[in-house]
mmCIF file of the C-alpha atoms, coordinates in Angstrom:
data_MODEL
# 
_entry.id   MODEL 
# 
loop_
_atom_site.group_PDB 
_atom_site.id 
_atom_site.type_symbol 
_atom_site.label_atom_id 
_atom_site.label_alt_id 
_atom_site.label_comp_id 
_atom_site.label_asym_id 
_atom_site.label_entity_id 
_atom_site.label_seq_id 
_atom_site.pdbx_PDB_ins_code 
_atom_site.Cartn_x 
_atom_site.Cartn_y 
_atom_site.Cartn_z 
_atom_site.occupancy 
_atom_site.B_iso_or_equiv 
_atom_site.pdbx_formal_charge 
_atom_site.auth_seq_id 
_atom_site.auth_comp_id 
_atom_site.auth_asym_id 
_atom_site.auth_atom_id 
_atom_site.pdbx_PDB_model_num 
ATOM 1   C CA . MET A 1 1   ? 0.108  -0.032 -0.303 1.00 0.00 ? 1   MET A CA 1 
ATOM 2   C CA . ALA A 1 2   ? 1.248  3.367  -0.985 1.00 0.00 ? 2   ALA A CA 1 
ATOM 3   C CA . PHE A 1 3   ? 1.375  6.325  1.268  1.00 0.00 ? 3   PHE A CA 1 
ATOM 4   C CA . SER A 1 4   ? 1.544  10.382 0.474  1.00 0.00 ? 4   SER A CA 1 
ATOM 5   C CA . LYS A 1 5   ? 4.104  11.987 1.680  1.00 0.00 ? 5   LYS A CA 1 
ATOM 6   C CA . ASP A 1 6   ? 1.966  13.857 3.682  1.00 0.00 ? 6   ASP A CA 1 
ATOM 7   C CA . THR A 1 7   ? 0.249  11.168 5.183  1.00 0.00 ? 7   THR A CA 1 
ATOM 8   C CA . ALA A 1 8   ? 4.160  9.655  5.604  1.00 0.00 ? 8   ALA A CA 1 
ATOM 9   C CA . GLY A 1 9   ? 5.070  12.421 7.303  1.00 0.00 ? 9   GLY A CA 1 
ATOM 10  C CA . ALA A 1 10  ? 1.915  12.585 9.648  1.00 0.00 ? 10  ALA A CA 1 
ATOM 11  C CA . ARG A 1 11  ? 2.838  9.300  10.504 1.00 0.00 ? 11  ARG A CA 1 
ATOM 12  C CA . ILE A 1 12  ? 6.429  10.228 11.302 1.00 0.00 ? 12  ILE A CA 1 
ATOM 13  C CA . ALA A 1 13  ? 5.041  13.112 13.490 1.00 0.00 ? 13  ALA A CA 1 
ATOM 14  C CA . ARG A 1 14  ? 2.672  10.938 15.340 1.00 0.00 ? 14  ARG A CA 1 
ATOM 15  C CA . SER A 1 15  ? 5.585  8.087  16.106 1.00 0.00 ? 15  SER A CA 1 
ATOM 16  C CA . GLN A 1 16  ? 7.852  10.632 17.329 1.00 0.00 ? 16  GLN A CA 1 
ATOM 17  C CA . LYS A 1 17  ? 5.531  12.866 19.545 1.00 0.00 ? 17  LYS A CA 1 
ATOM 18  C CA . PRO A 1 18  ? 4.696  10.448 22.664 1.00 0.00 ? 18  PRO A CA 1 
ATOM 19  C CA . SER A 1 19  ? 8.443  9.751  22.925 1.00 0.00 ? 19  SER A CA 1 
ATOM 20  C CA . GLY A 1 20  ? 9.179  13.516 23.032 1.00 0.00 ? 20  GLY A CA 1 
ATOM 21  C CA . GLN A 1 21  ? 6.103  13.980 25.503 1.00 0.00 ? 21  GLN A CA 1 
ATOM 22  C CA . ARG A 1 22  ? 7.171  11.312 27.395 1.00 0.00 ? 22  ARG A CA 1 
ATOM 23  C CA . HIS A 1 23  ? 11.034 12.600 27.913 1.00 0.00 ? 23  HIS A CA 1 
ATOM 24  C CA . PHE A 1 24  ? 9.159  16.085 28.856 1.00 0.00 ? 24  PHE A CA 1 
ATOM 25  C CA . LEU A 1 25  ? 7.434  14.156 31.167 1.00 0.00 ? 25  LEU A CA 1 
ATOM 26  C CA . GLU A 1 26  ? 10.343 12.415 32.929 1.00 0.00 ? 26  GLU A CA 1 
ATOM 27  C CA . LEU A 1 27  ? 12.078 15.704 33.091 1.00 0.00 ? 27  LEU A CA 1 
ATOM 28  C CA . ALA A 1 28  ? 9.188  17.396 34.642 1.00 0.00 ? 28  ALA A CA 1 
ATOM 29  C CA . LYS A 1 29  ? 8.940  14.611 37.178 1.00 0.00 ? 29  LYS A CA 1 
ATOM 30  C CA . LYS A 1 30  ? 12.693 15.141 38.169 1.00 0.00 ? 30  LYS A CA 1 
ATOM 31  C CA . LEU A 1 31  ? 12.684 19.240 38.340 1.00 0.00 ? 31  LEU A CA 1 
ATOM 32  C CA . CYS A 1 32  ? 9.689  18.388 41.002 1.00 0.00 ? 32  CYS A CA 1 
ATOM 33  C CA . ALA A 1 33  ? 11.436 16.026 42.618 1.00 0.00 ? 33  ALA A CA 1 
ATOM 34  C CA . VAL A 1 34  ? 14.455 18.844 42.932 1.00 0.00 ? 34  VAL A CA 1 
ATOM 35  C CA . GLY A 1 35  ? 12.009 21.453 44.112 1.00 0.00 ? 35  GLY A CA 1 
ATOM 36  C CA . LYS A 1 36  ? 10.081 19.040 47.176 1.00 0.00 ? 36  LYS A CA 1 
ATOM 37  C CA . ASP A 1 37  ? 13.770 18.566 47.788 1.00 0.00 ? 37  ASP A CA 1 
ATOM 38  C CA . PHE A 1 38  ? 14.981 21.926 48.373 1.00 0.00 ? 38  PHE A CA 1 
ATOM 39  C CA . TYR A 1 39  ? 11.863 22.919 49.539 1.00 0.00 ? 39  TYR A CA 1 
ATOM 40  C CA . ALA A 1 40  ? 12.549 20.648 52.549 1.00 0.00 ? 40  ALA A CA 1 
ATOM 41  C CA . ARG A 1 41  ? 16.002 21.908 53.099 1.00 0.00 ? 41  ARG A CA 1 
ATOM 42  C CA . GLY A 1 42  ? 14.903 25.263 53.832 1.00 0.00 ? 42  GLY A CA 1 
ATOM 43  C CA . TRP A 1 43  ? 16.334 26.526 50.106 1.00 0.00 ? 43  TRP A CA 1 
ATOM 44  C CA . ALA A 1 44  ? 12.957 27.555 48.571 1.00 0.00 ? 44  ALA A CA 1 
ATOM 45  C CA . PRO A 1 45  ? 10.454 28.893 51.291 1.00 0.00 ? 45  PRO A CA 1 
ATOM 46  C CA . GLY A 1 46  ? 7.542  30.243 50.295 1.00 0.00 ? 46  GLY A CA 1 
ATOM 47  C CA . THR A 1 47  ? 7.189  29.970 46.405 1.00 0.00 ? 47  THR A CA 1 
ATOM 48  C CA . GLY A 1 48  ? 10.897 30.919 46.454 1.00 0.00 ? 48  GLY A CA 1 
ATOM 49  C CA . GLY A 1 49  ? 13.036 29.554 43.596 1.00 0.00 ? 49  GLY A CA 1 
ATOM 50  C CA . ASN A 1 50  ? 13.115 28.117 40.092 1.00 0.00 ? 50  ASN A CA 1 
ATOM 51  C CA . TYR A 1 51  ? 14.425 25.262 37.811 1.00 0.00 ? 51  TYR A CA 1 
ATOM 52  C CA . SER A 1 52  ? 14.845 24.375 34.237 1.00 0.00 ? 52  SER A CA 1 
ATOM 53  C CA . ALA A 1 53  ? 16.004 21.434 32.294 1.00 0.00 ? 53  ALA A CA 1 
ATOM 54  C CA . VAL A 1 54  ? 16.978 21.275 28.322 1.00 0.00 ? 54  VAL A CA 1 
ATOM 55  C CA . LEU A 1 55  ? 14.517 19.366 26.445 1.00 0.00 ? 55  LEU A CA 1 
ATOM 56  C CA . GLN A 1 56  ? 15.923 19.771 23.131 1.00 0.00 ? 56  GLN A CA 1 
ATOM 57  C CA . ARG A 1 57  ? 18.867 21.983 21.762 1.00 0.00 ? 57  ARG A CA 1 
ATOM 58  C CA . GLU A 1 58  ? 17.996 22.445 18.427 1.00 0.00 ? 58  GLU A CA 1 
ATOM 59  C CA . PRO A 1 59  ? 15.729 24.540 18.454 1.00 0.00 ? 59  PRO A CA 1 
ATOM 60  C CA . LEU A 1 60  ? 16.383 25.081 22.065 1.00 0.00 ? 60  LEU A CA 1 
ATOM 61  C CA . GLN A 1 61  ? 13.440 24.014 24.512 1.00 0.00 ? 61  GLN A CA 1 
ATOM 62  C CA . LEU A 1 62  ? 13.340 23.883 28.237 1.00 0.00 ? 62  LEU A CA 1 
ATOM 63  C CA . ALA A 1 63  ? 11.325 22.424 30.556 1.00 0.00 ? 63  ALA A CA 1 
ATOM 64  C CA . VAL A 1 64  ? 11.090 25.173 33.690 1.00 0.00 ? 64  VAL A CA 1 
ATOM 65  C CA . THR A 1 65  ? 8.940  25.479 37.126 1.00 0.00 ? 65  THR A CA 1 
ATOM 66  C CA . PRO A 1 66  ? 5.913  27.853 36.929 1.00 0.00 ? 66  PRO A CA 1 
ATOM 67  C CA . SER A 1 67  ? 5.824  31.094 38.706 1.00 0.00 ? 67  SER A CA 1 
ATOM 68  C CA . GLY A 1 68  ? 4.201  31.567 42.193 1.00 0.00 ? 68  GLY A CA 1 
ATOM 69  C CA . VAL A 1 69  ? 3.785  27.957 43.027 1.00 0.00 ? 69  VAL A CA 1 
ATOM 70  C CA . GLU A 1 70  ? 5.273  26.530 46.266 1.00 0.00 ? 70  GLU A CA 1 
ATOM 71  C CA . LYS A 1 71  ? 8.060  23.894 45.212 1.00 0.00 ? 71  LYS A CA 1 
ATOM 72  C CA . GLY A 1 72  ? 7.132  21.486 48.521 1.00 0.00 ? 72  GLY A CA 1 
ATOM 73  C CA . SER A 1 73  ? 3.889  21.030 46.520 1.00 0.00 ? 73  SER A CA 1 
ATOM 74  C CA . ILE A 1 74  ? 4.802  21.367 42.762 1.00 0.00 ? 74  ILE A CA 1 
ATOM 75  C CA . ARG A 1 75  ? 3.397  18.454 40.430 1.00 0.00 ? 75  ARG A CA 1 
ATOM 76  C CA . ALA A 1 76  ? 4.815  17.815 37.368 1.00 0.00 ? 76  ALA A CA 1 
ATOM 77  C CA . SER A 1 77  ? 1.119  18.873 35.580 1.00 0.00 ? 77  SER A CA 1 
ATOM 78  C CA . GLU A 1 78  ? 2.161  22.449 36.046 1.00 0.00 ? 78  GLU A CA 1 
ATOM 79  C CA . ILE A 1 79  ? 5.819  22.333 34.668 1.00 0.00 ? 79  ILE A CA 1 
ATOM 80  C CA . VAL A 1 80  ? 5.815  24.441 31.357 1.00 0.00 ? 80  VAL A CA 1 
ATOM 81  C CA . ARG A 1 81  ? 7.650  23.999 28.142 1.00 0.00 ? 81  ARG A CA 1 
ATOM 82  C CA . VAL A 1 82  ? 9.475  27.076 26.524 1.00 0.00 ? 82  VAL A CA 1 
ATOM 83  C CA . ASN A 1 83  ? 11.815 28.138 23.787 1.00 0.00 ? 83  ASN A CA 1 
ATOM 84  C CA . HIS A 1 84  ? 15.163 29.742 23.760 1.00 0.00 ? 84  HIS A CA 1 
ATOM 85  C CA . VAL A 1 85  ? 13.316 33.298 24.612 1.00 0.00 ? 85  VAL A CA 1 
ATOM 86  C CA . GLY A 1 86  ? 11.342 31.887 27.241 1.00 0.00 ? 86  GLY A CA 1 
ATOM 87  C CA . GLU A 1 87  ? 7.961  31.629 25.279 1.00 0.00 ? 87  GLU A CA 1 
ATOM 88  C CA . VAL A 1 88  ? 5.625  29.369 26.226 1.00 0.00 ? 88  VAL A CA 1 
ATOM 89  C CA . LEU A 1 89  ? 5.189  26.407 23.890 1.00 0.00 ? 89  LEU A CA 1 
ATOM 90  C CA . ALA A 1 90  ? 2.897  24.427 26.376 1.00 0.00 ? 90  ALA A CA 1 
ATOM 91  C CA . GLY A 1 91  ? 1.655  24.616 29.492 1.00 0.00 ? 91  GLY A CA 1 
ATOM 92  C CA . LYS A 1 92  ? -1.349 26.098 31.399 1.00 0.00 ? 92  LYS A CA 1 
ATOM 93  C CA . TYR A 1 93  ? 1.005  28.143 33.772 1.00 0.00 ? 93  TYR A CA 1 
ATOM 94  C CA . ARG A 1 94  ? 3.308  31.083 33.588 1.00 0.00 ? 94  ARG A CA 1 
ATOM 95  C CA . PRO A 1 95  ? 6.779  30.068 33.574 1.00 0.00 ? 95  PRO A CA 1 
ATOM 96  C CA . SER A 1 96  ? 8.706  31.217 36.248 1.00 0.00 ? 96  SER A CA 1 
ATOM 97  C CA . TYR A 1 97  ? 9.546  35.417 36.320 1.00 0.00 ? 97  TYR A CA 1 
ATOM 98  C CA . GLU A 1 98  ? 13.083 34.485 35.456 1.00 0.00 ? 98  GLU A CA 1 
ATOM 99  C CA . THR A 1 99  ? 13.290 31.895 32.852 1.00 0.00 ? 99  THR A CA 1 
ATOM 100 C CA . LEU A 1 100 ? 15.025 34.356 30.265 1.00 0.00 ? 100 LEU A CA 1 
ATOM 101 C CA . VAL A 1 101 ? 17.885 34.188 32.800 1.00 0.00 ? 101 VAL A CA 1 
ATOM 102 C CA . HIS A 1 102 ? 17.720 30.212 32.576 1.00 0.00 ? 102 HIS A CA 1 
ATOM 103 C CA . CYS A 1 103 ? 17.456 30.682 28.985 1.00 0.00 ? 103 CYS A CA 1 
ATOM 104 C CA . THR A 1 104 ? 20.687 32.827 28.997 1.00 0.00 ? 104 THR A CA 1 
ATOM 105 C CA . ILE A 1 105 ? 22.959 30.605 31.192 1.00 0.00 ? 105 ILE A CA 1 
ATOM 106 C CA . VAL A 1 106 ? 22.054 27.435 29.014 1.00 0.00 ? 106 VAL A CA 1 
ATOM 107 C CA . ARG A 1 107 ? 23.257 29.378 26.166 1.00 0.00 ? 107 ARG A CA 1 
ATOM 108 C CA . LEU A 1 108 ? 26.402 30.836 27.682 1.00 0.00 ? 108 LEU A CA 1 
ATOM 109 C CA . ARG A 1 109 ? 27.417 27.588 29.592 1.00 0.00 ? 109 ARG A CA 1 
ATOM 110 C CA . ASN A 1 110 ? 26.051 25.171 27.403 1.00 0.00 ? 110 ASN A CA 1 
ATOM 111 C CA . ALA A 1 111 ? 24.386 23.666 30.593 1.00 0.00 ? 111 ALA A CA 1 
ATOM 112 C CA . GLY A 1 112 ? 21.670 20.927 30.520 1.00 0.00 ? 112 GLY A CA 1 
ATOM 113 C CA . ALA A 1 113 ? 19.997 22.274 33.803 1.00 0.00 ? 113 ALA A CA 1 
ATOM 114 C CA . VAL A 1 114 ? 19.860 25.511 35.579 1.00 0.00 ? 114 VAL A CA 1 
ATOM 115 C CA . LEU A 1 115 ? 18.956 25.725 39.564 1.00 0.00 ? 115 LEU A CA 1 
ATOM 116 C CA . HIS A 1 116 ? 18.194 28.549 41.383 1.00 0.00 ? 116 HIS A CA 1 
ATOM 117 C CA . THR A 1 117 ? 17.944 28.762 45.231 1.00 0.00 ? 117 THR A CA 1 
ATOM 118 C CA . HIS A 1 118 ? 16.653 31.370 47.732 1.00 0.00 ? 118 HIS A CA 1 
ATOM 119 C CA . SER A 1 119 ? 18.347 30.065 50.725 1.00 0.00 ? 119 SER A CA 1 
ATOM 120 C CA . VAL A 1 120 ? 19.347 31.993 54.198 1.00 0.00 ? 120 VAL A CA 1 
ATOM 121 C CA . TRP A 1 121 ? 22.821 31.763 53.871 1.00 0.00 ? 121 TRP A CA 1 
ATOM 122 C CA . ALA A 1 122 ? 23.130 32.573 50.268 1.00 0.00 ? 122 ALA A CA 1 
ATOM 123 C CA . THR A 1 123 ? 20.719 35.936 50.709 1.00 0.00 ? 123 THR A CA 1 
ATOM 124 C CA . ILE A 1 124 ? 22.841 37.073 53.622 1.00 0.00 ? 124 ILE A CA 1 
ATOM 125 C CA . LEU A 1 125 ? 26.469 36.528 51.864 1.00 0.00 ? 125 LEU A CA 1 
ATOM 126 C CA . SER A 1 126 ? 25.143 37.955 48.832 1.00 0.00 ? 126 SER A CA 1 
ATOM 127 C CA . ALA A 1 127 ? 24.534 41.232 50.366 1.00 0.00 ? 127 ALA A CA 1 
ATOM 128 C CA . GLU A 1 128 ? 27.653 41.304 52.882 1.00 0.00 ? 128 GLU A CA 1 
ATOM 129 C CA . TYR A 1 129 ? 29.997 40.480 50.199 1.00 0.00 ? 129 TYR A CA 1 
ATOM 130 C CA . ALA A 1 130 ? 28.229 42.616 47.314 1.00 0.00 ? 130 ALA A CA 1 
ATOM 131 C CA . PRO A 1 131 ? 30.661 45.819 47.958 1.00 0.00 ? 131 PRO A CA 1 
ATOM 132 C CA . GLU A 1 132 ? 33.645 43.163 47.065 1.00 0.00 ? 132 GLU A CA 1 
ATOM 133 C CA . GLN A 1 133 ? 31.363 42.035 44.133 1.00 0.00 ? 133 GLN A CA 1 
ATOM 134 C CA . GLY A 1 134 ? 31.770 38.511 44.415 1.00 0.00 ? 134 GLY A CA 1 
ATOM 135 C CA . ILE A 1 135 ? 33.087 35.559 47.431 1.00 0.00 ? 135 ILE A CA 1 
ATOM 136 C CA . SER A 1 136 ? 36.324 33.858 47.204 1.00 0.00 ? 136 SER A CA 1 
ATOM 137 C CA . VAL A 1 137 ? 36.045 30.261 48.644 1.00 0.00 ? 137 VAL A CA 1 
ATOM 138 C CA . GLU A 1 138 ? 39.251 27.837 48.878 1.00 0.00 ? 138 GLU A CA 1 
ATOM 139 C CA . ASN A 1 139 ? 40.777 25.385 51.101 1.00 0.00 ? 139 ASN A CA 1 
ATOM 140 C CA . TYR A 1 140 ? 37.787 23.430 51.940 1.00 0.00 ? 140 TYR A CA 1 
ATOM 141 C CA . GLU A 1 141 ? 37.325 19.660 50.897 1.00 0.00 ? 141 GLU A CA 1 
ATOM 142 C CA . MET A 1 142 ? 33.657 20.046 49.476 1.00 0.00 ? 142 MET A CA 1 
ATOM 143 C CA . LEU A 1 143 ? 35.151 22.094 46.680 1.00 0.00 ? 143 LEU A CA 1 
ATOM 144 C CA . LYS A 1 144 ? 36.071 18.687 44.962 1.00 0.00 ? 144 LYS A CA 1 
ATOM 145 C CA . GLY A 1 145 ? 32.256 18.359 44.159 1.00 0.00 ? 145 GLY A CA 1 
ATOM 146 C CA . LEU A 1 146 ? 31.981 21.177 41.748 1.00 0.00 ? 146 LEU A CA 1 
ATOM 147 C CA . GLU A 1 147 ? 32.726 19.757 38.117 1.00 0.00 ? 147 GLU A CA 1 
ATOM 148 C CA . GLY A 1 148 ? 36.551 19.882 37.131 1.00 0.00 ? 148 GLY A CA 1 
ATOM 149 C CA . VAL A 1 149 ? 37.870 20.229 40.645 1.00 0.00 ? 149 VAL A CA 1 
ATOM 150 C CA . SER A 1 150 ? 40.013 17.795 42.065 1.00 0.00 ? 150 SER A CA 1 
ATOM 151 C CA . THR A 1 151 ? 41.828 19.425 44.788 1.00 0.00 ? 151 THR A CA 1 
ATOM 152 C CA . HIS A 1 152 ? 40.715 21.417 48.068 1.00 0.00 ? 152 HIS A CA 1 
ATOM 153 C CA . GLN A 1 153 ? 43.491 23.993 47.077 1.00 0.00 ? 153 GLN A CA 1 
ATOM 154 C CA . HIS A 1 154 ? 40.990 25.120 44.162 1.00 0.00 ? 154 HIS A CA 1 
ATOM 155 C CA . ILE A 1 155 ? 39.990 28.969 44.148 1.00 0.00 ? 155 ILE A CA 1 
ATOM 156 C CA . GLU A 1 156 ? 36.292 29.155 43.477 1.00 0.00 ? 156 GLU A CA 1 
ATOM 157 C CA . TRP A 1 157 ? 35.156 32.553 42.921 1.00 0.00 ? 157 TRP A CA 1 
ATOM 158 C CA . ILE A 1 158 ? 31.770 33.106 43.063 1.00 0.00 ? 158 ILE A CA 1 
ATOM 159 C CA . PRO A 1 159 ? 30.556 36.572 41.478 1.00 0.00 ? 159 PRO A CA 1 
ATOM 160 C CA . ILE A 1 160 ? 27.695 38.632 42.925 1.00 0.00 ? 160 ILE A CA 1 
ATOM 161 C CA . VAL A 1 161 ? 25.417 40.269 40.510 1.00 0.00 ? 161 VAL A CA 1 
ATOM 162 C CA . GLN A 1 162 ? 23.212 42.967 41.111 1.00 0.00 ? 162 GLN A CA 1 
ATOM 163 C CA . ASN A 1 163 ? 19.277 42.281 41.605 1.00 0.00 ? 163 ASN A CA 1 
ATOM 164 C CA . CYS A 1 164 ? 17.256 43.504 38.769 1.00 0.00 ? 164 CYS A CA 1 
ATOM 165 C CA . GLN A 1 165 ? 13.319 42.854 38.586 1.00 0.00 ? 165 GLN A CA 1 
ATOM 166 C CA . ASP A 1 166 ? 13.537 44.072 34.632 1.00 0.00 ? 166 ASP A CA 1 
ATOM 167 C CA . MET A 1 167 ? 14.920 40.421 33.581 1.00 0.00 ? 167 MET A CA 1 
ATOM 168 C CA . VAL A 1 168 ? 16.095 41.696 29.920 1.00 0.00 ? 168 VAL A CA 1 
ATOM 169 C CA . GLN A 1 169 ? 18.551 43.954 32.324 1.00 0.00 ? 169 GLN A CA 1 
ATOM 170 C CA . LEU A 1 170 ? 19.411 41.176 34.438 1.00 0.00 ? 170 LEU A CA 1 
ATOM 171 C CA . SER A 1 171 ? 20.146 39.185 32.032 1.00 0.00 ? 171 SER A CA 1 
ATOM 172 C CA . SER A 1 172 ? 22.498 40.936 30.507 1.00 0.00 ? 172 SER A CA 1 
ATOM 173 C CA . ASN A 1 173 ? 24.334 41.614 33.764 1.00 0.00 ? 173 ASN A CA 1 
ATOM 174 C CA . VAL A 1 174 ? 24.384 37.654 33.905 1.00 0.00 ? 174 VAL A CA 1 
ATOM 175 C CA . THR A 1 175 ? 26.023 37.447 30.611 1.00 0.00 ? 175 THR A CA 1 
ATOM 176 C CA . THR A 1 176 ? 28.848 40.194 31.329 1.00 0.00 ? 176 THR A CA 1 
ATOM 177 C CA . VAL A 1 177 ? 29.439 38.451 34.689 1.00 0.00 ? 177 VAL A CA 1 
ATOM 178 C CA . LEU A 1 178 ? 29.729 35.182 33.370 1.00 0.00 ? 178 LEU A CA 1 
ATOM 179 C CA . GLY A 1 179 ? 32.031 36.588 30.194 1.00 0.00 ? 179 GLY A CA 1 
ATOM 180 C CA . GLU A 1 180 ? 34.600 37.794 32.845 1.00 0.00 ? 180 GLU A CA 1 
ATOM 181 C CA . TYR A 1 181 ? 34.696 34.543 35.079 1.00 0.00 ? 181 TYR A CA 1 
ATOM 182 C CA . PRO A 1 182 ? 34.442 31.675 32.428 1.00 0.00 ? 182 PRO A CA 1 
ATOM 183 C CA . GLN A 1 183 ? 35.513 29.543 34.951 1.00 0.00 ? 183 GLN A CA 1 
ATOM 184 C CA . ALA A 1 184 ? 32.643 30.282 37.794 1.00 0.00 ? 184 ALA A CA 1 
ATOM 185 C CA . HIS A 1 185 ? 30.467 27.559 38.568 1.00 0.00 ? 185 HIS A CA 1 
ATOM 186 C CA . GLY A 1 186 ? 27.896 29.642 39.714 1.00 0.00 ? 186 GLY A CA 1 
ATOM 187 C CA . PHE A 1 187 ? 26.637 33.159 40.871 1.00 0.00 ? 187 PHE A CA 1 
ATOM 188 C CA . LEU A 1 188 ? 24.604 34.942 43.228 1.00 0.00 ? 188 LEU A CA 1 
ATOM 189 C CA . VAL A 1 189 ? 22.126 37.791 42.888 1.00 0.00 ? 189 VAL A CA 1 
ATOM 190 C CA . GLN A 1 190 ? 22.338 40.219 45.456 1.00 0.00 ? 190 GLN A CA 1 
ATOM 191 C CA . GLY A 1 191 ? 19.978 39.805 48.469 1.00 0.00 ? 191 GLY A CA 1 
ATOM 192 C CA . HIS A 1 192 ? 18.217 37.335 46.069 1.00 0.00 ? 192 HIS A CA 1 
ATOM 193 C CA . GLY A 1 193 ? 19.538 34.074 46.327 1.00 0.00 ? 193 GLY A CA 1 
ATOM 194 C CA . LEU A 1 194 ? 22.317 31.288 44.128 1.00 0.00 ? 194 LEU A CA 1 
ATOM 195 C CA . TYR A 1 195 ? 22.221 30.335 40.268 1.00 0.00 ? 195 TYR A CA 1 
ATOM 196 C CA . THR A 1 196 ? 24.171 27.435 39.393 1.00 0.00 ? 196 THR A CA 1 
ATOM 197 C CA . TRP A 1 197 ? 24.259 24.494 36.720 1.00 0.00 ? 197 TRP A CA 1 
ATOM 198 C CA . GLY A 1 198 ? 25.415 21.439 35.303 1.00 0.00 ? 198 GLY A CA 1 
ATOM 199 C CA . ARG A 1 199 ? 25.619 19.561 32.257 1.00 0.00 ? 199 ARG A CA 1 
ATOM 200 C CA . THR A 1 200 ? 22.584 17.201 33.653 1.00 0.00 ? 200 THR A CA 1 
ATOM 201 C CA . LEU A 1 201 ? 20.058 17.989 36.416 1.00 0.00 ? 201 LEU A CA 1 
ATOM 202 C CA . SER A 1 202 ? 21.549 15.774 38.570 1.00 0.00 ? 202 SER A CA 1 
ATOM 203 C CA . GLU A 1 203 ? 24.929 17.675 38.117 1.00 0.00 ? 203 GLU A CA 1 
ATOM 204 C CA . ALA A 1 204 ? 23.395 20.874 38.768 1.00 0.00 ? 204 ALA A CA 1 
ATOM 205 C CA . LYS A 1 205 ? 21.924 19.704 41.750 1.00 0.00 ? 205 LYS A CA 1 
ATOM 206 C CA . ARG A 1 206 ? 25.127 18.593 43.542 1.00 0.00 ? 206 ARG A CA 1 
ATOM 207 C CA . HIS A 1 207 ? 26.432 21.844 42.461 1.00 0.00 ? 207 HIS A CA 1 
ATOM 208 C CA . VAL A 1 208 ? 23.593 23.608 44.894 1.00 0.00 ? 208 VAL A CA 1 
ATOM 209 C CA . GLU A 1 209 ? 24.446 21.108 47.312 1.00 0.00 ? 209 GLU A CA 1 
ATOM 210 C CA . VAL A 1 210 ? 28.035 21.846 47.629 1.00 0.00 ? 210 VAL A CA 1 
ATOM 211 C CA . PHE A 1 211 ? 27.638 25.927 47.230 1.00 0.00 ? 211 PHE A CA 1 
ATOM 212 C CA . GLU A 1 212 ? 25.039 25.425 50.146 1.00 0.00 ? 212 GLU A CA 1 
ATOM 213 C CA . PHE A 1 213 ? 27.203 24.031 52.413 1.00 0.00 ? 213 PHE A CA 1 
ATOM 214 C CA . LEU A 1 214 ? 29.978 26.185 51.539 1.00 0.00 ? 214 LEU A CA 1 
ATOM 215 C CA . PHE A 1 215 ? 27.921 29.389 52.265 1.00 0.00 ? 215 PHE A CA 1 
ATOM 216 C CA . GLU A 1 216 ? 26.652 28.086 55.535 1.00 0.00 ? 216 GLU A CA 1 
ATOM 217 C CA . VAL A 1 217 ? 30.264 27.335 56.744 1.00 0.00 ? 217 VAL A CA 1 
ATOM 218 C CA . LEU A 1 218 ? 31.321 30.736 55.623 1.00 0.00 ? 218 LEU A CA 1 
ATOM 219 C CA . GLY A 1 219 ? 28.457 32.329 57.174 1.00 0.00 ? 219 GLY A CA 1 
ATOM 220 C CA . ARG A 1 220 ? 28.476 30.485 60.736 1.00 0.00 ? 220 ARG A CA 1 
ATOM 221 C CA . THR A 1 221 ? 32.137 31.280 60.140 1.00 0.00 ? 221 THR A CA 1 
ATOM 222 C CA . ARG A 1 222 ? 31.444 35.191 59.768 1.00 0.00 ? 222 ARG A CA 1 
ATOM 223 C CA . SER A 1 223 ? 28.904 34.978 62.800 1.00 0.00 ? 223 SER A CA 1 
ATOM 224 C CA . ARG A 1 224 ? 31.578 33.444 65.232 1.00 0.00 ? 224 ARG A CA 1 
ATOM 225 C CA . ILE A 1 225 ? 34.086 35.840 64.310 1.00 0.00 ? 225 ILE A CA 1 
ATOM 226 C CA . ILE A 1 226 ? 31.815 38.591 64.970 1.00 0.00 ? 226 ILE A CA 1 
ATOM 227 C CA . THR A 1 227 ? 30.638 36.925 67.977 1.00 0.00 ? 227 THR A CA 1 
ATOM 228 C CA . ALA A 1 228 ? 34.113 37.205 69.437 1.00 0.00 ? 228 ALA A CA 1 
ATOM 229 C CA . GLY A 1 229 ? 34.978 40.824 68.761 1.00 0.00 ? 229 GLY A CA 1 
ATOM 230 C CA . GLY A 1 230 ? 37.321 39.507 65.557 1.00 0.00 ? 230 GLY A CA 1 
ATOM 231 C CA . ASN A 1 231 ? 37.339 41.307 62.102 1.00 0.00 ? 231 ASN A CA 1 
ATOM 232 C CA . ALA A 1 232 ? 35.301 39.131 59.845 1.00 0.00 ? 232 ALA A CA 1 
ATOM 233 C CA . ASN A 1 233 ? 36.297 41.060 56.590 1.00 0.00 ? 233 ASN A CA 1 
ATOM 234 C CA . GLY A 1 234 ? 39.771 39.587 57.176 1.00 0.00 ? 234 GLY A CA 1 
ATOM 235 C CA . SER A 1 235 ? 38.588 36.106 56.186 1.00 0.00 ? 235 SER A CA 1 
ATOM 236 C CA . ARG A 1 236 ? 36.715 37.151 53.050 1.00 0.00 ? 236 ARG A CA 1 
ATOM 237 C CA . HIS A 1 237 ? 39.208 36.147 50.239 1.00 0.00 ? 237 HIS A CA 1 
ATOM 238 C CA . ASN A 1 238 ? 40.744 33.840 52.599 1.00 0.00 ? 238 ASN A CA 1 
ATOM 239 C CA . SER A 1 239 ? 38.222 31.108 53.400 1.00 0.00 ? 239 SER A CA 1 
# 
């Protein structure tokens, strides 16, 4: 039996659609699991935090968490599919307000996933170290959890980007900072939180865990020094 080109094309499209939808649902479930985990750890209180994972590269499509949804109860049906500029391709919800930042990081770092947390320590340190425009961290074993790092002697510079409610401007600021620090594994937004990424969602999650551990260590150390009457500023670039 012969098929016309249109019929054959339709058959191919139908055969590809289920697998693409399955891939989306799998990523959606994984993003929800990450959200619930981070919520439980106190890294995404309220409706804070947003997460994305790459669905396909050409043309670029992301699965991204929705805006205004508590991550402790997020459902796979709430995850949104967007294109390279954050426009909705599928989904009933509005994507995260910061989706354009995710698209920018994916493009500049060839990331497979981008995660953004709102932890207490990241927020405090991003404000405290804002005058230095970043935090230098070294001599911690946990640094080896960052991709490509093999020694505690590694020096990780974590840039701090000025916060902005204009996502086009914030994305431009991020573009500038990532261009200046191509080896950075993440950055802080002042008074806001952490952005980090990875080739895979699991790698990005590991980076969040490493950074959040280091932020708490730095924050607690700084608090102890201040309580003891010392000069906490002296430890900023020799952590």
